[in-house]
Structures are given as structure tokens and as C-alpha cells.
Amino acid sequence: MYKRTIKNHLTFAGNPLTRGRHKVHKYPAMLHPLLVDFLIEEYAKNDDIIFDPFCGSGVTLVQASVKNHESFGFDINPLSLLIAKVKTTKYDFKKLEEDFKKFKEHLKNEKNIDIPEINNIDYWYTDEVKRDLGKIRFVLKNNEYIYKDFFIICFAFICRDQSLTRNGEFKRYRIKKEKIENTENQVLDKIIKHIESNIEIFKKNDLPLKEAKPILVNSEQEIDKKLTYDLVITSPPYGDSRTTVAYGEYSSFGIEWVNDLNFFGQINYKVDKEAVGKIGKINDEIYRNEILTKTIKKIEKSNEKRSKDVMYFFNGYYNVLKNVVKNLNKNGKVCFVVGNRTVGGVQIPMDQITAVFFEQLGLKFENIFVRDILNKVMPSKNSPSNKVGATKNTMANEYIVIFTK
Ligand SMILES: C[S@@+](CC[C@H](N)C(=O)[O-])C[C@H]1O[C@@H](n2cnc3c(N)ncnc32)[C@H](O)[C@@H]1O
């Protein structure tokens, strides 16, 4: 058992998770920006390059850039990468405001609409909402803006916000019929307000200093030899996307409307199929991790199917860890922020499992910090039984596993 150290000051009580530039588009299980700041201050030396193999919406990349470090990150979700790009861009705010003026003018005068092919579109949007989203899409598709991505991400935010999905769920659940009659179409008003307030936020917060590169890569693939780094700060998924957070499904409203406008390419929105946890051949090396095998055996007793899901997840996770360690520079450090979820009544000590893997891969133990996650938007809401509304608070803590090469 690797020693855990409780760090009360890392709770950041009263400091909201979604702050500064991170407000432009929410993302599930985001890292707390203040935690990333702490890890950079504690572990990065001047000129260290920072890497995040599961960069999501880019909290690590933003904070690295603000703190004057070059960084890059991988993810398989094209929408999250575009959010990360928008948040790490250096803006000429005068030009951004001119762009916004043009955009408002275009929106006011536009009569055309462009509605892409979306499965069950009428189930997820009212006719008026569909029409107004189609109008924004037409404007974005047919006009040039210096900072078009900024508007695209604000648009993606509105596509989810104004859909008929319930707030506060990661998966798609339609709001009740009675409620639909009372919903009001606020698309045009909301997008203007969202852009306006975010321009103000971006002007005042998190000004990026160094380049940050979000890249569309599956971290289970070997990393290009030329890409090396000194510090890894990341929060991996806690489990496979079938039974934990479905990042692709969460982002799918935005992805469907902006897919062909996204710099990161047109990707089938079912990115969850690519996430860590794919069903496939198990690498024998993972059986050397006794904490993992014991945990799997316990789960097997109550639920064989779920125990297999857990095995597939850690199989893919181990592939990523191997790749990450390989390209890490000597004396470099990894900081993995993980959660210990419960499956079939058994708590999975992901911090300990991660620590064993890193030791097997030749790294030296540094620390495991434990922090409360009072204000994190994350799968404490994710039902262990996978039933709507059946939530259980399975994760009150986050563990930061730190090793050195
Ligand atoms: C906990 S989230 C990261 C959130 C991120 N720290 C942030 O602040 O927004 C985990 C991310 O891992 C990504 N992911 C899952 N499997 C992946 C894989 N094989 N390669 C790259 N990214 C993957 C998901 O798309 C998701 O964005």
C-alpha cells in the first residue's frame, strides 16, 4: 500500500471549479485549475514542457500556458480539443470585438438556415430552437472571422444548453413532456450574451503566455519519439465510457452541429467507442499488478460482466501509462489525478493500482495526495447501477499520484 497524505489546502473551498476562461464551455470531470496551478508551482522547473495525455477541455494546457510553460495534450474528442484551443489562444481583443460586431450584424440580417443531418433531431430540439441554431450555423459557415473558433465553441455551448436534454446529466436524458411546453426559445439572445460575457472574461483572465497544442491522438497509440516532456498533469477517465462518464455523449450536441466546422476534423460523434476501456486482447503484463487482480476477483463475485469492463479499462489505461513513461524526460514527473469509484459494491483503489503500474514501469514513488472534491462536477452523480436518477456519492476524494523518472 502506497502512503496517502491528506492535503486539506487542496480542497479550494469557496473557489469554484469553473472559473476564468474555463467558463466558455463546461466539460465533465474537469481538473480544478487551482490544483493544476499548485502542481505546476510545486513540480515544474523553468522551461519544463508539460503534457496531458487526456487533456479534455484543456485545463492543464491553459494553466501551463499562463504560468509560462509550453504544453501539449492529446484527446480523442474533437469538441474538447476545440474548447482547449479556444481557451489557449492569444487574442487581439480589438480584433475579436470587431469580429463580434460583424457576427451580430450577419445574424441580424441572415434569412437562411442550415440544419445538418442529426439523428432524432425533433426529439431533442423544438422547431424554433432548431431554426435559430440553423441560422447561426449558416452565418458561421458562410462568413469569415479571424476568431471563428471562439464563436463556434460558444455556439456548441448553446446547442447543448438549448436542447431538451436535462441539465446536470452527462448522458442524454430528455426533460419531461410537461416541461417542454414551458420551455422558451432563447437561442439568439443567449448566444450573444454568452459571447459578450466570455469576451470580458477572456480579457481579464488566464492570459496565455506560451504555446499550448491540443492534438487529436488516441493516447493508447505510441507517442511520436520527438515529443518529449518534463511534467505530466492529467486526470484520466475513471472507468470505461459505457458505465462511467460518456464524454462523447456529453459533447454530442455540440459535435453534431459543428462537426464540419471543427478544425480537428469531422469525426463520428460516437467517440466513446474509442475511449480507454475498449474490449480487446488483455496484455499479460497487467496481471502482475496484484492490487488490480485482487480487486477484479472481488468484483467478479458480485458481477462478472462489470468485472470484465473494469479489466478492459485497466488494460487500455496501462497502455497509456506505458507510452507516457516512455517519452518522459529523465527526472521528469507524472501527476495523475484519479478517483476511486465503486463497482458492484467494491471500491476500486485506482490510486494504488496506478502507483503499482508506475513502479512496474520503473518510476520512483513521490507522493499520493488526497483532496476533497466538494465542488467538482463529476460522476458522484453517475449511478453505479446505470439507472437514471439512481445516484450514489461514490467519490468524495481525488487522489494525486506522483512519481519521478
Ligand atoms: C477526466 S477527462 C479529462 C478532463 C480534463 N482534465 C479537463 O480538465 O477538461 C478524460 C478525458 O480522456 C479522454 N480520453 C478517453 N480515452 C482516451 C484515449 N484513449 N486517448 C485520449 N484521450 C482519451 C476523454 O475524451 C476525456 O476528455
Coordinates of C-alpha atoms and ligand atoms in Angstrom, one line a residue:
M1 CA 0.0 0.0 0.0
Y2 CA 1.5 3.4 -1.0
K3 CA 1.2 6.1 1.6
R4 CA -1.5 8.7 1.2
T5 CA -1.2 12.2 2.5
I6 CA -4.3 14.3 3.1
K7 CA -3.9 17.8 1.9
N8 CA -6.7 20.0 3.2
H9 CA -5.5 23.1 1.5
L10 CA -6.1 21.4 -1.9
T11 CA -9.9 21.4 -1.3
F12 CA -10.1 25.0 -2.6
A13 CA -13.4 25.5 -0.7
G14 CA -15.2 28.6 -1.9
N15 CA -13.2 28.6 -5.2
P16 CA -15.5 27.4 -8.0
L17 CA -14.1 24.9 -10.4
T18 CA -15.4 26.6 -13.5
R19 CA -13.6 29.9 -13.4
G20 CA -11.9 32.3 -15.9
R21 CA -11.7 31.1 -19.4
H22 CA -13.0 27.7 -18.4
K23 CA -16.5 29.2 -18.4
V24 CA -16.7 29.3 -22.2
H25 CA -17.8 25.6 -22.3
K26 CA -18.3 23.2 -19.5
Y27 CA -16.8 19.8 -19.6
P28 CA -17.3 16.7 -17.3
A29 CA -14.7 15.9 -14.7
M30 CA -12.6 19.0 -15.4
L31 CA -9.4 19.4 -13.3
H32 CA -9.6 22.1 -10.8
P33 CA -7.4 25.0 -12.2
L34 CA -6.1 25.8 -8.8
L35 CA -4.9 22.2 -8.3
V36 CA -3.1 22.4 -11.6
D37 CA -1.5 25.7 -10.6
F38 CA -0.3 24.0 -7.3
L39 CA 1.2 21.1 -9.2
I40 CA 3.0 23.4 -11.7
E41 CA 4.4 25.6 -8.9
E42 CA 5.5 22.5 -6.9
Y43 CA 7.0 20.4 -9.7
A44 CA 7.8 22.4 -12.8
K45 CA 11.2 23.9 -13.3
N46 CA 11.8 26.8 -15.7
D47 CA 11.3 25.8 -19.4
D48 CA 9.7 22.5 -18.5
I49 CA 7.4 21.2 -21.1
I50 CA 4.0 20.0 -19.7
F51 CA 2.0 17.2 -21.2
D52 CA -1.6 15.9 -20.7
P53 CA -2.5 12.6 -22.4
F54 CA -6.2 13.1 -21.5
C55 CA -6.4 16.9 -22.0
G56 CA -10.2 17.2 -22.4
S57 CA -11.1 20.8 -22.4
G58 CA -7.6 21.8 -21.6
V59 CA -7.4 23.0 -18.0
T60 CA -3.8 21.7 -17.8
L61 CA -2.9 23.4 -21.1
V62 CA -4.4 26.8 -20.1
Q63 CA -2.8 26.8 -16.6
A64 CA 0.6 25.7 -18.1
S65 CA 0.5 28.5 -20.7
V66 CA -0.5 31.1 -18.1
K67 CA 2.4 30.0 -16.0
N68 CA 4.8 30.4 -18.9
H69 CA 5.3 26.8 -19.9
E70 CA 5.0 25.2 -23.3
S71 CA 2.5 22.4 -23.3
F72 CA 0.6 19.9 -25.4
G73 CA -2.2 17.5 -24.9
F74 CA -4.0 14.6 -26.5
D75 CA -7.6 13.7 -26.6
I76 CA -10.0 11.7 -28.9
N77 CA -12.8 14.1 -28.5
P78 CA -12.7 16.8 -31.3
L79 CA -15.0 19.1 -29.4
S80 CA -13.0 19.1 -26.2
L81 CA -9.9 19.8 -28.3
L82 CA -11.5 22.8 -29.9
I83 CA -12.5 24.1 -26.5
A84 CA -8.9 23.7 -25.4
K85 CA -7.7 25.6 -28.5
V86 CA -10.1 28.4 -27.9
K87 CA -9.1 28.8 -24.3
T88 CA -5.3 28.8 -25.0
T89 CA -5.4 31.2 -27.9
K90 CA -3.8 34.6 -27.6
Y91 CA -6.4 37.1 -28.7
D92 CA -6.1 40.6 -30.1
F93 CA -9.2 41.7 -28.3
K94 CA -9.8 44.7 -30.6
K95 CA -10.0 42.3 -33.5
L96 CA -12.2 39.8 -31.5
E97 CA -14.6 42.7 -30.8
E98 CA -14.7 43.7 -34.4
D99 CA -15.4 40.1 -35.3
F100 CA -18.2 40.0 -32.8
K101 CA -19.7 43.2 -34.3
K102 CA -19.7 41.6 -37.7
F103 CA -21.1 38.4 -36.4
K104 CA -24.1 40.2 -34.7
E105 CA -24.7 42.2 -37.9
H106 CA -24.7 39.0 -40.0
L107 CA -27.0 37.3 -37.6
K108 CA -29.5 40.1 -37.7
N109 CA -29.7 40.2 -41.5
E110 CA -29.5 36.5 -42.2
K111 CA -32.6 34.8 -43.6
N112 CA -31.1 31.4 -44.5
I113 CA -30.7 28.4 -42.2
D114 CA -28.5 25.4 -42.4
I115 CA -29.6 22.4 -40.3
P116 CA -27.3 19.4 -40.6
E117 CA -28.5 15.8 -40.5
I118 CA -28.9 14.9 -36.9
N119 CA -30.5 11.7 -35.6
N120 CA -33.8 12.2 -33.8
I121 CA -33.4 16.0 -34.2
D122 CA -37.1 16.6 -33.4
Y123 CA -36.8 14.7 -30.2
W124 CA -34.0 16.9 -28.9
Y125 CA -35.0 20.4 -30.2
T126 CA -38.2 22.4 -30.6
D127 CA -38.8 23.8 -34.1
E128 CA -37.9 27.3 -33.1
V129 CA -34.7 26.3 -31.5
K130 CA -33.8 24.2 -34.5
R131 CA -34.5 27.1 -36.8
D132 CA -32.3 29.6 -34.8
L133 CA -29.5 27.2 -34.3
G134 CA -29.6 26.6 -38.1
K135 CA -29.4 30.3 -38.7
I136 CA -26.3 30.7 -36.5
R137 CA -24.7 27.7 -38.3
F138 CA -25.4 29.3 -41.7
V139 CA -23.7 32.5 -40.5
L140 CA -20.7 30.7 -39.2
K141 CA -20.4 28.5 -42.3
N142 CA -20.7 31.4 -44.8
N143 CA -18.7 34.2 -43.3
E144 CA -15.1 34.7 -42.5
Y145 CA -13.9 35.7 -39.0
I146 CA -10.4 35.9 -37.6
Y147 CA -11.5 34.1 -34.4
K148 CA -14.2 31.9 -35.8
D149 CA -13.4 29.1 -33.4
F150 CA -14.3 31.3 -30.5
F151 CA -17.8 31.7 -31.9
I152 CA -18.0 28.0 -32.8
I153 CA -17.4 27.0 -29.2
C154 CA -19.9 29.5 -27.9
F155 CA -22.4 28.1 -30.5
A156 CA -21.6 24.5 -29.3
F157 CA -22.3 25.6 -25.7
I158 CA -25.7 26.9 -26.8
C159 CA -26.6 23.8 -28.8
R160 CA -26.5 21.8 -25.6
D161 CA -27.9 24.5 -23.4
Q162 CA -31.0 25.0 -25.6
S163 CA -31.6 21.3 -26.4
L164 CA -34.2 19.3 -24.5
T165 CA -31.6 17.4 -22.5
R166 CA -31.7 17.6 -18.7
N167 CA -29.2 19.8 -17.1
G168 CA -26.8 18.2 -14.7
E169 CA -26.7 14.8 -16.5
F170 CA -23.7 13.6 -18.5
K171 CA -25.8 11.3 -20.7
R172 CA -28.7 12.4 -22.8
Y173 CA -32.0 12.3 -20.9
R174 CA -34.9 14.3 -22.3
I175 CA -36.7 16.7 -20.0
K176 CA -40.3 15.7 -19.0
K177 CA -43.1 16.4 -21.6
E178 CA -44.9 18.8 -19.3
K179 CA -41.7 20.9 -19.0
I180 CA -41.2 21.1 -22.8
E181 CA -44.4 23.1 -23.2
N182 CA -43.0 25.7 -20.9
T183 CA -39.5 26.0 -22.5
E184 CA -38.8 29.2 -24.2
N185 CA -36.6 29.6 -27.3
Q186 CA -33.7 31.9 -26.2
V187 CA -31.1 30.8 -28.7
L188 CA -30.3 34.1 -30.3
D189 CA -30.4 36.1 -27.1
K190 CA -28.3 33.5 -25.2
I191 CA -25.5 33.2 -27.8
I192 CA -25.0 37.0 -27.9
K193 CA -24.9 37.1 -24.1
H194 CA -22.6 34.1 -23.9
I195 CA -20.1 35.6 -26.3
E196 CA -20.3 39.1 -24.7
S197 CA -19.6 37.8 -21.2
N198 CA -16.9 35.5 -22.4
I199 CA -15.0 38.2 -24.2
E200 CA -15.0 40.2 -21.0
I201 CA -13.8 37.1 -19.0
F202 CA -11.1 36.3 -21.6
K203 CA -9.8 39.9 -21.5
K204 CA -9.4 39.7 -17.7
N205 CA -8.3 36.1 -17.1
D206 CA -5.7 33.5 -17.8
L207 CA -3.8 35.3 -20.4
P208 CA -1.7 32.6 -22.2
L209 CA 2.0 33.3 -22.5
K210 CA 3.4 30.2 -24.1
E211 CA 2.1 27.9 -26.9
A212 CA -0.3 25.1 -26.0
K213 CA -1.1 22.4 -28.5
P214 CA -4.2 20.3 -28.2
I215 CA -3.8 17.3 -30.6
L216 CA -6.2 14.7 -31.8
V217 CA -4.4 11.5 -30.8
N218 CA -5.5 8.3 -29.0
S219 CA -3.1 8.0 -26.1
E220 CA -3.1 4.2 -26.4
Q221 CA -1.0 4.7 -29.5
E222 CA 2.7 5.0 -29.2
I223 CA 3.8 8.6 -28.9
D224 CA 6.0 10.1 -31.6
K225 CA 9.6 9.9 -30.4
K226 CA 10.2 13.6 -31.0
L227 CA 7.5 14.6 -28.5
T228 CA 9.1 14.6 -25.0
Y229 CA 8.2 16.4 -21.8
D230 CA 9.2 17.0 -18.2
L231 CA 5.9 17.1 -16.4
V232 CA 2.6 15.2 -16.9
I233 CA -0.5 16.6 -15.3
T234 CA -3.6 14.7 -16.2
S235 CA -7.0 13.4 -15.0
P236 CA -7.7 10.1 -16.8
P237 CA -11.2 8.7 -17.1
Y238 CA -12.3 6.8 -14.0
G239 CA -13.6 3.9 -16.0
D240 CA -14.9 2.9 -19.4
S241 CA -17.4 5.2 -21.1
R242 CA -20.2 2.6 -21.1
T243 CA -20.5 2.7 -17.3
T244 CA -18.9 6.0 -16.2
V245 CA -18.7 9.4 -17.9
A246 CA -19.5 9.3 -21.6
Y247 CA -17.5 12.3 -22.7
G248 CA -18.6 11.9 -26.4
E249 CA -22.2 11.7 -25.5
Y250 CA -21.9 14.8 -23.3
S251 CA -20.4 16.7 -26.1
S252 CA -22.5 15.2 -28.9
F253 CA -25.0 18.1 -29.1
G254 CA -22.2 20.5 -30.0
I255 CA -20.3 17.9 -32.1
E256 CA -23.4 17.3 -34.3
W257 CA -23.9 21.0 -35.1
V258 CA -20.3 22.0 -35.6
N259 CA -18.6 18.8 -36.8
D260 CA -17.8 20.1 -40.3
L261 CA -16.7 23.5 -38.9
N262 CA -14.3 22.0 -36.5
F263 CA -10.6 22.4 -37.1
F264 CA -10.0 19.0 -35.6
G265 CA -11.9 17.3 -38.3
Q266 CA -15.1 15.5 -38.9
I267 CA -15.4 12.7 -36.5
N268 CA -18.3 10.4 -35.8
Y269 CA -19.7 11.7 -32.6
K270 CA -19.6 8.3 -31.0
V271 CA -16.1 9.0 -29.8
D272 CA -16.9 7.0 -26.7
K273 CA -16.2 3.8 -28.6
E274 CA -12.5 4.9 -28.9
A275 CA -12.1 5.7 -25.2
V276 CA -9.9 3.7 -22.8
G277 CA -11.8 0.5 -22.0
K278 CA -12.2 -0.9 -25.4
I279 CA -13.0 -4.6 -25.5
G280 CA -9.9 -6.4 -26.8
K281 CA -6.9 -8.6 -26.0
I282 CA -5.7 -8.2 -22.5
N283 CA -1.9 -7.5 -22.1
D284 CA -0.5 -10.2 -19.7
E285 CA 1.7 -7.5 -18.0
I286 CA -1.3 -6.1 -16.2
Y287 CA -1.8 -9.4 -14.2
R288 CA 1.4 -8.6 -12.4
N289 CA -0.5 -5.8 -10.6
E290 CA -1.8 -7.7 -7.6
I291 CA -3.9 -4.9 -6.3
L292 CA -5.7 -4.9 -9.6
T293 CA -6.2 -8.6 -9.8
K294 CA -7.5 -8.8 -6.2
T295 CA -10.0 -6.0 -6.9
I296 CA -11.2 -7.7 -10.1
K297 CA -11.7 -11.0 -8.2
K298 CA -13.8 -9.2 -5.6
I299 CA -16.0 -7.6 -8.2
E300 CA -16.3 -10.9 -10.1
K301 CA -18.1 -12.4 -7.2
S302 CA -21.0 -9.9 -7.4
N303 CA -21.0 -9.0 -11.1
E304 CA -18.9 -10.9 -13.6
K305 CA -19.8 -8.6 -16.5
R306 CA -18.8 -5.5 -14.7
S307 CA -15.5 -7.1 -13.6
K308 CA -14.7 -7.6 -17.3
D309 CA -15.4 -3.9 -18.0
V310 CA -13.0 -3.0 -15.3
M311 CA -10.4 -5.3 -16.7
Y312 CA -10.7 -3.8 -20.2
F313 CA -10.5 -0.4 -18.8
F314 CA -7.2 -1.0 -16.9
N315 CA -5.8 -2.8 -19.9
G316 CA -6.2 0.3 -22.0
Y317 CA -5.1 2.5 -19.1
Y318 CA -1.9 0.6 -18.8
N319 CA -1.2 1.0 -22.5
V320 CA -1.4 4.8 -21.9
L321 CA 0.8 4.7 -18.8
K322 CA 3.5 2.8 -20.7
N323 CA 3.5 5.3 -23.5
V324 CA 3.6 8.3 -21.1
V325 CA 6.6 6.9 -19.2
K326 CA 8.5 6.1 -22.4
N327 CA 8.7 9.7 -23.6
L328 CA 9.1 11.3 -20.2
N329 CA 12.5 13.0 -19.8
K330 CA 14.8 11.8 -17.1
N331 CA 13.9 13.3 -13.7
G332 CA 10.6 14.2 -15.1
K333 CA 7.5 13.8 -13.0
V334 CA 3.9 12.4 -13.5
C335 CA 0.9 13.7 -11.6
F336 CA -2.2 11.6 -12.2
V337 CA -5.3 12.8 -10.6
V338 CA -7.6 9.8 -10.1
G339 CA -10.8 8.8 -8.4
N340 CA -11.6 5.5 -6.6
R341 CA -15.1 4.6 -7.8
T342 CA -17.2 1.7 -6.6
V343 CA -18.3 -1.1 -8.9
G344 CA -20.6 -3.9 -7.7
G345 CA -20.1 -2.7 -4.1
V346 CA -16.3 -2.9 -4.4
Q347 CA -14.2 0.3 -4.2
I348 CA -11.5 0.3 -6.9
P349 CA -8.3 1.8 -5.5
M350 CA -7.3 3.4 -8.7
D351 CA -4.6 5.5 -6.9
Q352 CA -2.9 2.3 -5.6
I353 CA -3.3 0.5 -9.0
T354 CA -1.8 3.5 -10.8
A355 CA 1.1 3.5 -8.3
V356 CA 1.9 -0.2 -8.8
F357 CA 1.8 0.3 -12.6
F358 CA 4.2 3.3 -12.4
E359 CA 6.6 1.3 -10.2
Q360 CA 6.5 -1.6 -12.6
L361 CA 7.4 0.8 -15.3
G362 CA 10.5 1.9 -13.5
L363 CA 9.4 5.2 -11.9
K364 CA 10.1 6.2 -8.2
F365 CA 7.3 6.9 -5.8
E366 CA 7.0 10.5 -4.7
N367 CA 3.6 11.0 -3.1
I368 CA -0.1 10.4 -3.1
F369 CA -2.0 13.5 -2.1
V370 CA -5.7 13.1 -1.1
R371 CA -8.1 16.0 -1.5
D372 CA -11.8 16.6 -1.0
I373 CA -13.7 17.3 -4.2
L374 CA -16.7 19.2 -2.8
N375 CA -17.1 21.4 -5.9
K376 CA -16.2 19.1 -8.7
V377 CA -18.8 18.4 -11.5
M378 CA -18.2 14.7 -11.7
P379 CA -19.6 11.3 -11.6
S380 CA -20.7 11.2 -8.0
K381 CA -23.9 11.7 -10.0
N382 CA -23.1 8.8 -12.2
S383 CA -25.2 6.0 -11.0
P384 CA -23.3 2.8 -10.1
S385 CA -26.4 0.8 -11.3
N386 CA -26.6 2.9 -14.5
K387 CA -30.2 3.8 -13.8
V388 CA -31.5 7.3 -14.4
G389 CA -31.7 9.2 -11.1
A390 CA -30.1 6.4 -9.1
T391 CA -27.1 8.3 -7.9
K392 CA -24.7 7.4 -5.2
N393 CA -21.9 9.6 -3.8
T394 CA -19.1 7.1 -4.6
M395 CA -16.3 9.6 -4.8
A396 CA -15.7 12.3 -2.3
N397 CA -12.0 12.4 -2.8
E398 CA -9.5 12.8 -5.5
Y399 CA -6.0 11.2 -5.3
I400 CA -3.0 12.8 -6.9
V401 CA -0.5 10.1 -7.7
I402 CA 3.0 11.5 -8.2
F403 CA 6.1 9.6 -9.4
T404 CA 9.5 10.6 -10.8
K405 CA 11.6 9.1 -13.6
Ligands
LIG1 C1 -11.4 13.3 -17.0 S1 -11.5 13.8 -18.6 C2 -10.2 15.0 -18.7 C3 -10.7 16.3 -18.4 C4 -9.7 17.4 -18.5 N1 -8.7 17.2 -17.4 C5 -10.2 18.8 -18.4 O1 -9.9 19.5 -17.5 O2 -11.1 19.1 -19.2 C6 -10.8 12.4 -19.5 C7 -10.6 12.6 -21.0 O3 -10.0 11.5 -21.5 C8 -10.3 11.4 -22.9 N2 -10.0 10.0 -23.4 C9 -10.6 8.8 -23.1 N3 -9.9 7.8 -23.7 C10 -8.9 8.4 -24.4 C11 -7.8 7.9 -25.2 N4 -7.7 6.6 -25.4 N5 -6.9 8.8 -25.7 C12 -7.0 10.1 -25.5 N6 -8.0 10.7 -24.7 C13 -8.9 9.8 -24.2 C14 -11.8 11.7 -22.9 O4 -12.3 12.1 -24.1 C15 -11.9 12.8 -21.8 O5 -11.8 14.1 -22.5

